[in-house]
Amino acid sequence: MWFVIWAEDKPNSLAARKATRPAHLERLHQLQQEGRLLVAGPCPAIASADPGEAGFTGSMVVAEFDDLAAAEAWAQADPYVTAGVYQQVTVKPYLKVLP
């Protein structure tokens, strides 16, 4: 089943986000190679593809996992969690309808 992982950044976490980004992306690429990633990306703090020092407010991932426990375990092992970038992570089942 698909699950949406919605993560909110802590204030002033941009430096930690930048430093941890390669490890974060590596895990997403692994999901993609396994055919389990629907979409992933950050939420800029301002309406810009490059928000600069304004940074980001969080991230969203929609990926396939066997069950909620597996999705939550994957989300909690994210390098952004262990580096203190995220202040809250929510995982919910997701039904893809369109397209």
mmCIF file of C-alpha atoms in Angstrom:
data_model
loop_
_atom_site.group_PDB
_atom_site.id
_atom_site.type_symbol
_atom_site.label_atom_id
_atom_site.label_comp_id
_atom_site.label_asym_id
_atom_site.label_seq_id
_atom_site.Cartn_x
_atom_site.Cartn_y
_atom_site.Cartn_z
ATOM 1 C CA MET A 1 0.000 0.000 0.000
ATOM 2 C CA TRP A 2 1.009 3.608 -0.534
ATOM 3 C CA PHE A 3 1.798 5.811 2.466
ATOM 4 C CA VAL A 4 2.305 9.554 2.695
ATOM 5 C CA ILE A 5 5.100 10.727 4.954
ATOM 6 C CA TRP A 6 4.658 14.378 5.924
ATOM 7 C CA ALA A 7 7.558 15.888 7.830
ATOM 8 C CA GLU A 8 7.841 19.381 9.292
ATOM 9 C CA ASP A 9 11.223 21.075 9.674
ATOM 10 C CA LYS A 10 12.416 22.570 12.941
ATOM 11 C CA PRO A 11 13.094 26.307 12.811
ATOM 12 C CA ASN A 12 16.647 27.176 11.804
ATOM 13 C CA SER A 13 17.417 23.663 10.525
ATOM 14 C CA LEU A 14 18.608 24.641 7.038
ATOM 15 C CA ALA A 15 22.310 23.974 7.749
ATOM 16 C CA ALA A 16 21.537 20.489 9.072
ATOM 17 C CA ARG A 17 19.249 19.852 6.087
ATOM 18 C CA LYS A 18 21.978 20.807 3.620
ATOM 19 C CA ALA A 19 24.607 18.689 5.389
ATOM 20 C CA THR A 20 22.344 15.634 5.549
ATOM 21 C CA ARG A 21 20.769 15.910 2.094
ATOM 22 C CA PRO A 22 23.023 13.364 0.300
ATOM 23 C CA ALA A 23 22.166 10.607 2.802
ATOM 24 C CA HIS A 24 18.475 11.539 2.668
ATOM 25 C CA LEU A 25 18.446 11.385 -1.144
ATOM 26 C CA GLU A 26 20.293 8.062 -1.165
ATOM 27 C CA ARG A 27 17.400 6.411 0.687
ATOM 28 C CA LEU A 28 14.879 7.956 -1.710
ATOM 29 C CA HIS A 29 16.869 6.738 -4.723
ATOM 30 C CA GLN A 30 16.802 3.240 -3.250
ATOM 31 C CA LEU A 31 12.997 3.368 -3.012
ATOM 32 C CA GLN A 32 12.883 4.643 -6.581
ATOM 33 C CA GLN A 33 15.109 1.825 -7.857
ATOM 34 C CA GLU A 34 12.809 -0.675 -6.128
ATOM 35 C CA GLY A 35 9.791 0.881 -7.890
ATOM 36 C CA ARG A 36 8.262 1.950 -4.555
ATOM 37 C CA LEU A 37 8.505 5.752 -4.806
ATOM 38 C CA LEU A 38 5.563 7.707 -6.208
ATOM 39 C CA VAL A 39 6.756 11.241 -5.400
ATOM 40 C CA ALA A 40 9.076 13.043 -2.996
ATOM 41 C CA GLY A 41 10.184 16.584 -2.415
ATOM 42 C CA PRO A 42 10.645 19.496 -0.035
ATOM 43 C CA CYS A 43 8.284 22.375 0.728
ATOM 44 C CA PRO A 44 10.067 25.706 0.194
ATOM 45 C CA ALA A 45 9.402 28.388 2.813
ATOM 46 C CA ILE A 46 8.704 30.845 -0.013
ATOM 47 C CA ALA A 47 7.199 30.385 -3.478
ATOM 48 C CA SER A 48 10.501 29.736 -5.232
ATOM 49 C CA ALA A 49 12.291 26.703 -6.660
ATOM 50 C CA ASP A 50 15.399 28.028 -4.887
ATOM 51 C CA PRO A 51 14.316 29.554 -1.577
ATOM 52 C CA GLY A 52 17.891 30.371 -0.566
ATOM 53 C CA GLU A 53 18.265 31.236 3.098
ATOM 54 C CA ALA A 54 14.474 31.155 3.581
ATOM 55 C CA GLY A 55 14.917 27.385 3.513
ATOM 56 C CA PHE A 56 12.176 24.804 3.769
ATOM 57 C CA THR A 57 9.223 24.069 6.012
ATOM 58 C CA GLY A 58 9.248 20.316 5.532
ATOM 59 C CA SER A 59 9.067 17.450 3.065
ATOM 60 C CA MET A 60 6.603 14.976 1.622
ATOM 61 C CA VAL A 61 7.206 11.421 0.444
ATOM 62 C CA VAL A 62 4.635 9.044 -1.027
ATOM 63 C CA ALA A 63 6.015 5.519 -1.161
ATOM 64 C CA GLU A 64 4.907 1.904 -1.040
ATOM 65 C CA PHE A 65 5.406 -0.188 2.104
ATOM 66 C CA ASP A 66 4.005 -3.501 3.326
ATOM 67 C CA ASP A 67 2.163 -1.858 6.209
ATOM 68 C CA LEU A 68 1.970 1.218 8.434
ATOM 69 C CA ALA A 69 4.604 -0.102 10.840
ATOM 70 C CA ALA A 70 7.107 -0.530 7.996
ATOM 71 C CA ALA A 71 6.382 2.976 6.678
ATOM 72 C CA GLU A 72 6.781 4.498 10.146
ATOM 73 C CA ALA A 73 10.035 2.625 10.759
ATOM 74 C CA TRP A 74 11.413 3.821 7.417
ATOM 75 C CA ALA A 75 10.374 7.408 8.170
ATOM 76 C CA GLN A 76 11.939 7.397 11.640
ATOM 77 C CA ALA A 77 15.247 6.120 10.220
ATOM 78 C CA ASP A 78 15.498 9.064 7.812
ATOM 79 C CA PRO A 79 18.782 10.974 8.138
ATOM 80 C CA TYR A 80 16.798 14.203 8.509
ATOM 81 C CA VAL A 81 15.178 12.745 11.638
ATOM 82 C CA THR A 82 18.469 11.610 13.153
ATOM 83 C CA ALA A 83 20.133 14.956 12.276
ATOM 84 C CA GLY A 84 17.353 16.930 13.966
ATOM 85 C CA VAL A 85 15.988 18.571 10.815
ATOM 86 C CA TYR A 86 12.421 17.398 11.388
ATOM 87 C CA GLN A 87 10.366 18.397 14.418
ATOM 88 C CA GLN A 88 7.424 16.168 13.532
ATOM 89 C CA VAL A 89 6.820 13.267 11.141
ATOM 90 C CA THR A 90 3.337 11.990 10.299
ATOM 91 C CA VAL A 91 2.719 8.786 8.343
ATOM 92 C CA LYS A 92 -0.701 7.931 6.908
ATOM 93 C CA PRO A 93 -2.076 5.414 4.404
ATOM 94 C CA TYR A 94 -2.611 6.946 0.961
ATOM 95 C CA LEU A 95 -4.854 5.875 -1.915
ATOM 96 C CA LYS A 96 -3.631 6.982 -5.330
ATOM 97 C CA VAL A 97 -6.671 7.846 -7.453
ATOM 98 C CA LEU A 98 -5.352 10.117 -10.223
ATOM 99 C CA PRO A 99 -3.648 10.158 -12.608
#
